mmCIF file of C-alpha atoms in Angstrom:
data_model
loop_
_atom_site.group_PDB
_atom_site.id
_atom_site.type_symbol
_atom_site.label_atom_id
_atom_site.label_comp_id
_atom_site.label_asym_id
_atom_site.label_seq_id
_atom_site.Cartn_x
_atom_site.Cartn_y
_atom_site.Cartn_z
ATOM 1 C CA ILE A 1 -18.090 7.224 21.986
ATOM 2 C CA ASN A 2 -21.537 5.622 23.170
ATOM 3 C CA ASN A 3 -20.463 2.417 21.518
ATOM 4 C CA TYR A 4 -16.870 1.865 23.537
ATOM 5 C CA MET A 5 -16.665 3.875 26.223
ATOM 6 C CA ARG A 6 -20.847 3.722 27.247
ATOM 7 C CA GLY A 7 -21.380 0.117 25.816
ATOM 8 C CA LYS A 8 -24.597 0.761 24.121
ATOM 9 C CA ASP A 9 -25.330 -0.530 20.709
ATOM 10 C CA PRO A 10 -23.788 1.487 17.797
ATOM 11 C CA MET A 11 -26.713 2.431 15.500
ATOM 12 C CA PRO A 12 -27.344 0.751 12.759
ATOM 13 C CA PHE A 13 -25.265 1.280 9.726
ATOM 14 C CA ASP A 14 -24.751 -1.564 7.235
ATOM 15 C CA LEU A 15 -20.591 -1.191 6.820
ATOM 16 C CA LEU A 16 -20.505 -2.176 10.649
ATOM 17 C CA TYR A 17 -22.116 -4.519 10.403
ATOM 18 C CA TRP A 18 -20.100 -5.918 7.578
ATOM 19 C CA ASN A 19 -16.946 -5.266 9.814
ATOM 20 C CA SER A 20 -18.024 -7.331 12.723
ATOM 21 C CA ASP A 21 -18.843 -10.107 11.252
ATOM 22 C CA SER A 22 -16.059 -11.839 12.146
ATOM 23 C CA THR A 23 -13.835 -14.745 11.243
ATOM 24 C CA ARG A 24 -13.758 -16.500 14.412
ATOM 25 C CA MET A 25 -9.907 -17.343 13.470
ATOM 26 C CA ALA A 26 -8.757 -19.584 15.988
ATOM 27 C CA ALA A 27 -6.050 -17.604 18.268
ATOM 28 C CA ALA A 28 -2.711 -19.420 16.541
ATOM 29 C CA ASN A 29 -4.418 -19.029 13.028
ATOM 30 C CA HIS A 30 -4.504 -15.493 13.787
ATOM 31 C CA SER A 31 -1.133 -15.018 15.054
ATOM 32 C CA PHE A 32 0.865 -16.936 12.130
ATOM 33 C CA TYR A 33 -1.323 -14.723 9.943
ATOM 34 C CA LEU A 34 -0.424 -11.408 11.466
ATOM 35 C CA ARG A 35 3.406 -12.445 12.208
ATOM 36 C CA ASN A 36 3.848 -13.980 8.590
ATOM 37 C CA CYS A 37 2.204 -11.839 6.537
ATOM 38 C CA TYR A 38 2.706 -8.450 8.399
ATOM 39 C CA LEU A 39 5.402 -8.507 10.671
ATOM 40 C CA GLU A 40 7.755 -9.833 9.294
ATOM 41 C CA ASN A 41 6.592 -10.186 5.242
ATOM 42 C CA ASN A 42 7.108 -13.562 5.346
ATOM 43 C CA MET A 43 4.753 -14.534 2.619
ATOM 44 C CA SER A 44 5.844 -12.359 -0.455
ATOM 45 C CA ALA A 45 9.028 -12.944 0.334
ATOM 46 C CA GLY A 46 8.955 -16.973 0.052
ATOM 47 C CA ARG A 47 9.550 -17.397 3.643
ATOM 48 C CA MET A 48 6.432 -18.272 4.608
ATOM 49 C CA THR A 49 6.343 -22.118 5.609
ATOM 50 C CA ILE A 50 2.747 -24.353 6.107
ATOM 51 C CA ALA A 51 3.359 -27.919 6.291
ATOM 52 C CA GLY A 52 7.149 -27.700 5.968
ATOM 53 C CA ARG A 53 6.520 -26.490 2.751
ATOM 54 C CA ASN A 54 7.833 -22.793 1.717
ATOM 55 C CA ILE A 55 4.612 -20.772 0.301
ATOM 56 C CA HIS A 56 6.197 -18.502 -2.770
ATOM 57 C CA LEU A 57 3.228 -16.311 -4.398
ATOM 58 C CA SER A 58 5.352 -17.171 -7.567
ATOM 59 C CA ASP A 59 3.777 -20.511 -7.750
ATOM 60 C CA ILE A 60 0.580 -18.922 -8.100
ATOM 61 C CA LYS A 61 0.214 -18.688 -12.217
ATOM 62 C CA ILE A 62 -3.496 -18.645 -12.182
ATOM 63 C CA PRO A 63 -4.784 -15.212 -13.382
ATOM 64 C CA VAL A 64 -5.469 -12.668 -10.355
ATOM 65 C CA TYR A 65 -7.951 -9.733 -9.928
ATOM 66 C CA ASN A 66 -6.263 -7.798 -7.686
ATOM 67 C CA LEU A 67 -8.735 -5.580 -6.065
ATOM 68 C CA ALA A 68 -7.240 -2.218 -3.630
ATOM 69 C CA THR A 69 -9.525 0.354 -2.323
ATOM 70 C CA LYS A 70 -8.240 4.456 -2.449
ATOM 71 C CA GLU A 71 -8.313 5.297 0.897
ATOM 72 C CA ASP A 72 -7.416 1.360 2.407
ATOM 73 C CA HIS A 73 -5.599 1.667 5.904
ATOM 74 C CA ILE A 74 -5.033 -1.687 5.980
ATOM 75 C CA ALA A 75 -4.269 -3.090 2.602
ATOM 76 C CA PRO A 76 -3.220 0.705 0.867
ATOM 77 C CA ALA A 77 -3.392 0.739 -2.811
ATOM 78 C CA ARG A 78 0.399 1.263 -3.355
ATOM 79 C CA SER A 79 1.362 -1.935 -1.546
ATOM 80 C CA VAL A 80 -1.550 -3.961 -3.314
ATOM 81 C CA PHE A 81 -0.059 -2.251 -6.626
ATOM 82 C CA LEU A 82 3.580 -3.272 -5.792
ATOM 83 C CA GLY A 83 2.111 -6.883 -4.491
ATOM 84 C CA CYS A 84 0.486 -7.776 -8.024
ATOM 85 C CA ARG A 85 5.315 -8.228 -8.708
ATOM 86 C CA TYR A 86 5.271 -11.443 -6.728
ATOM 87 C CA PHE A 87 2.579 -13.549 -8.315
ATOM 88 C CA GLY A 88 4.131 -16.188 -11.326
ATOM 89 C CA GLY A 89 1.060 -15.767 -13.615
ATOM 90 C CA ASP A 90 -1.275 -12.957 -15.203
ATOM 91 C CA VAL A 91 -2.480 -10.031 -12.598
ATOM 92 C CA ASP A 92 -5.249 -7.647 -13.082
ATOM 93 C CA TYR A 93 -4.870 -4.717 -10.971
ATOM 94 C CA VAL A 94 -8.016 -2.786 -10.137
ATOM 95 C CA MET A 95 -8.984 0.629 -7.446
ATOM 96 C CA SER A 96 -11.597 0.559 -6.333
ATOM 97 C CA GLY A 97 -13.113 4.577 -4.789
ATOM 98 C CA SER A 98 -13.619 4.818 -0.721
ATOM 99 C CA GLY A 99 -11.652 2.255 1.836
ATOM 100 C CA HIS A 100 -11.372 -0.967 2.844
ATOM 101 C CA ILE A 101 -14.739 -2.293 3.507
ATOM 102 C CA ALA A 102 -16.648 0.402 1.521
ATOM 103 C CA GLY A 103 -14.725 -0.133 -1.517
ATOM 104 C CA VAL A 104 -15.125 -3.671 -2.108
ATOM 105 C CA VAL A 105 -18.912 -3.945 -0.798
ATOM 106 C CA ASN A 106 -20.069 -1.534 -3.050
ATOM 107 C CA PRO A 107 -22.814 -3.142 -4.334
ATOM 108 C CA PRO A 108 -24.026 -1.579 -8.450
ATOM 109 C CA ALA A 109 -26.935 -0.726 -7.557
ATOM 110 C CA LEU A 110 -26.718 1.900 -5.337
ATOM 111 C CA LYS A 111 -24.125 3.414 -8.196
ATOM 112 C CA LYS A 112 -21.495 5.098 -5.344
ATOM 113 C CA TYR A 113 -17.459 5.432 -5.764
ATOM 114 C CA GLN A 114 -15.621 4.491 -8.578
ATOM 115 C CA TYR A 115 -13.108 2.396 -9.981
ATOM 116 C CA TRP A 116 -9.813 2.877 -11.749
ATOM 117 C CA THR A 117 -8.584 -0.020 -14.627
ATOM 118 C CA GLY A 118 -4.976 0.824 -16.643
ATOM 119 C CA GLY A 119 -3.706 -1.864 -17.491
ATOM 120 C CA LYS A 120 -0.883 -4.556 -16.499
ATOM 121 C CA PRO A 121 0.651 -3.654 -12.880
ATOM 122 C CA GLU A 122 4.188 -1.565 -14.081
ATOM 123 C CA GLY A 123 6.013 0.765 -13.437
ATOM 124 C CA THR A 124 4.973 3.184 -10.994
ATOM 125 C CA PHE A 125 1.808 2.983 -8.732
ATOM 126 C CA GLU A 126 1.644 7.016 -9.374
ATOM 127 C CA ASN A 127 2.701 6.389 -13.150
ATOM 128 C CA TRP A 128 -0.574 3.777 -13.224
ATOM 129 C CA VAL A 129 -2.626 5.911 -11.848
ATOM 130 C CA ALA A 130 -2.158 8.677 -13.582
ATOM 131 C CA ASN A 131 -2.900 7.014 -16.769
ATOM 132 C CA ALA A 132 -5.521 4.866 -15.123
ATOM 133 C CA THR A 133 -9.169 4.916 -16.649
ATOM 134 C CA GLU A 134 -12.064 5.999 -14.018
ATOM 135 C CA THR A 135 -15.307 4.408 -14.183
ATOM 136 C CA PRO A 136 -18.480 5.620 -12.169
ATOM 137 C CA GLY A 137 -20.440 2.845 -9.991
ATOM 138 C CA SER A 138 -19.620 -0.405 -8.389
ATOM 139 C CA TRP A 139 -16.128 -2.731 -9.830
ATOM 140 C CA TRP A 140 -18.311 -6.022 -9.653
ATOM 141 C CA PRO A 141 -19.213 -5.321 -12.853
ATOM 142 C CA HIS A 142 -15.975 -4.691 -14.218
ATOM 143 C CA TRP A 143 -15.086 -8.224 -12.544
ATOM 144 C CA HIS A 144 -17.944 -10.475 -13.346
ATOM 145 C CA LYS A 145 -16.682 -9.363 -17.355
ATOM 146 C CA TRP A 146 -13.421 -10.427 -16.110
ATOM 147 C CA ILE A 147 -14.311 -13.832 -14.351
ATOM 148 C CA GLU A 148 -16.602 -14.601 -17.380
ATOM 149 C CA SER A 149 -13.434 -14.138 -19.534
ATOM 150 C CA LYS A 150 -11.955 -16.511 -18.291
ATOM 151 C CA ASP A 151 -14.865 -18.624 -17.873
ATOM 152 C CA SER A 152 -18.588 -18.531 -18.360
ATOM 153 C CA GLN A 153 -19.761 -21.822 -17.815
ATOM 154 C CA LEU A 154 -21.878 -21.687 -15.163
ATOM 155 C CA VAL A 155 -22.612 -24.459 -12.591
ATOM 156 C CA PRO A 156 -24.889 -25.658 -10.074
ATOM 157 C CA ALA A 157 -24.374 -24.565 -6.408
ATOM 158 C CA ARG A 158 -23.227 -26.996 -3.700
ATOM 159 C CA ARG A 159 -25.331 -28.277 -1.771
ATOM 160 C CA THR A 160 -24.359 -28.168 2.321
ATOM 161 C CA ALA A 161 -22.875 -30.647 4.059
ATOM 162 C CA SER A 162 -24.849 -33.713 4.836
ATOM 163 C CA LYS A 163 -23.923 -34.382 8.251
ATOM 164 C CA LEU A 164 -25.464 -31.212 9.738
ATOM 165 C CA LYS A 165 -28.591 -29.790 9.509
ATOM 166 C CA SER A 166 -28.088 -25.803 7.293
ATOM 167 C CA LEU A 167 -30.129 -23.137 9.776
ATOM 168 C CA ALA A 168 -31.193 -21.426 5.983
ATOM 169 C CA GLU A 169 -29.853 -21.751 2.542
ATOM 170 C CA ALA A 170 -27.185 -19.234 1.420
ATOM 171 C CA PRO A 171 -26.645 -16.416 2.266
ATOM 172 C CA GLY A 172 -28.803 -16.842 5.583
ATOM 173 C CA THR A 173 -31.168 -15.122 7.340
ATOM 174 C CA TYR A 174 -28.856 -12.569 9.240
ATOM 175 C CA VAL A 175 -27.893 -11.021 5.852
ATOM 176 C CA ARG A 176 -32.096 -10.303 5.268
ATOM 177 C CA VAL A 177 -32.526 -9.058 8.391
ATOM 178 C CA ARG A 178 -33.661 -5.122 8.751
ATOM 179 C CA VAL A 179 -33.154 -3.197 11.796
#
């Protein structure tokens, strides 16, 4: 009410700041994305075309770590589970506790929420959940082990573009601002 109806700034809250950090996607791109990935579901059906080429998720053969959040209202956990079938390679499905933002942005140090692992995303979603292992805390350490199992070699971070002057080193000064 204070923000939308009275025009006041919202109370400082980390997830609201995360949520308002938009991608600044161009209107045409946003429209294309919503139409093809949601309204007409063209991407999963293999009917989405970019630069004259159909995009088929089955062409993706690299390992996929597919994270869902249990109470997500935008990408429901069941839908993400079913979507795993469209990829052409190995998919590891993991479900995090909480919702769309909090379930993803769950730093390990806070020791909040939980996540579930249950092997390959096969059979029914209900059966996968019933047999999954619940682990307390953030899913990030699990992902870290998963990615290291694929390739543990570390490389130096890239330098930012030389034509433009950087405002600051990553992740940026705004991340460190305390309100």
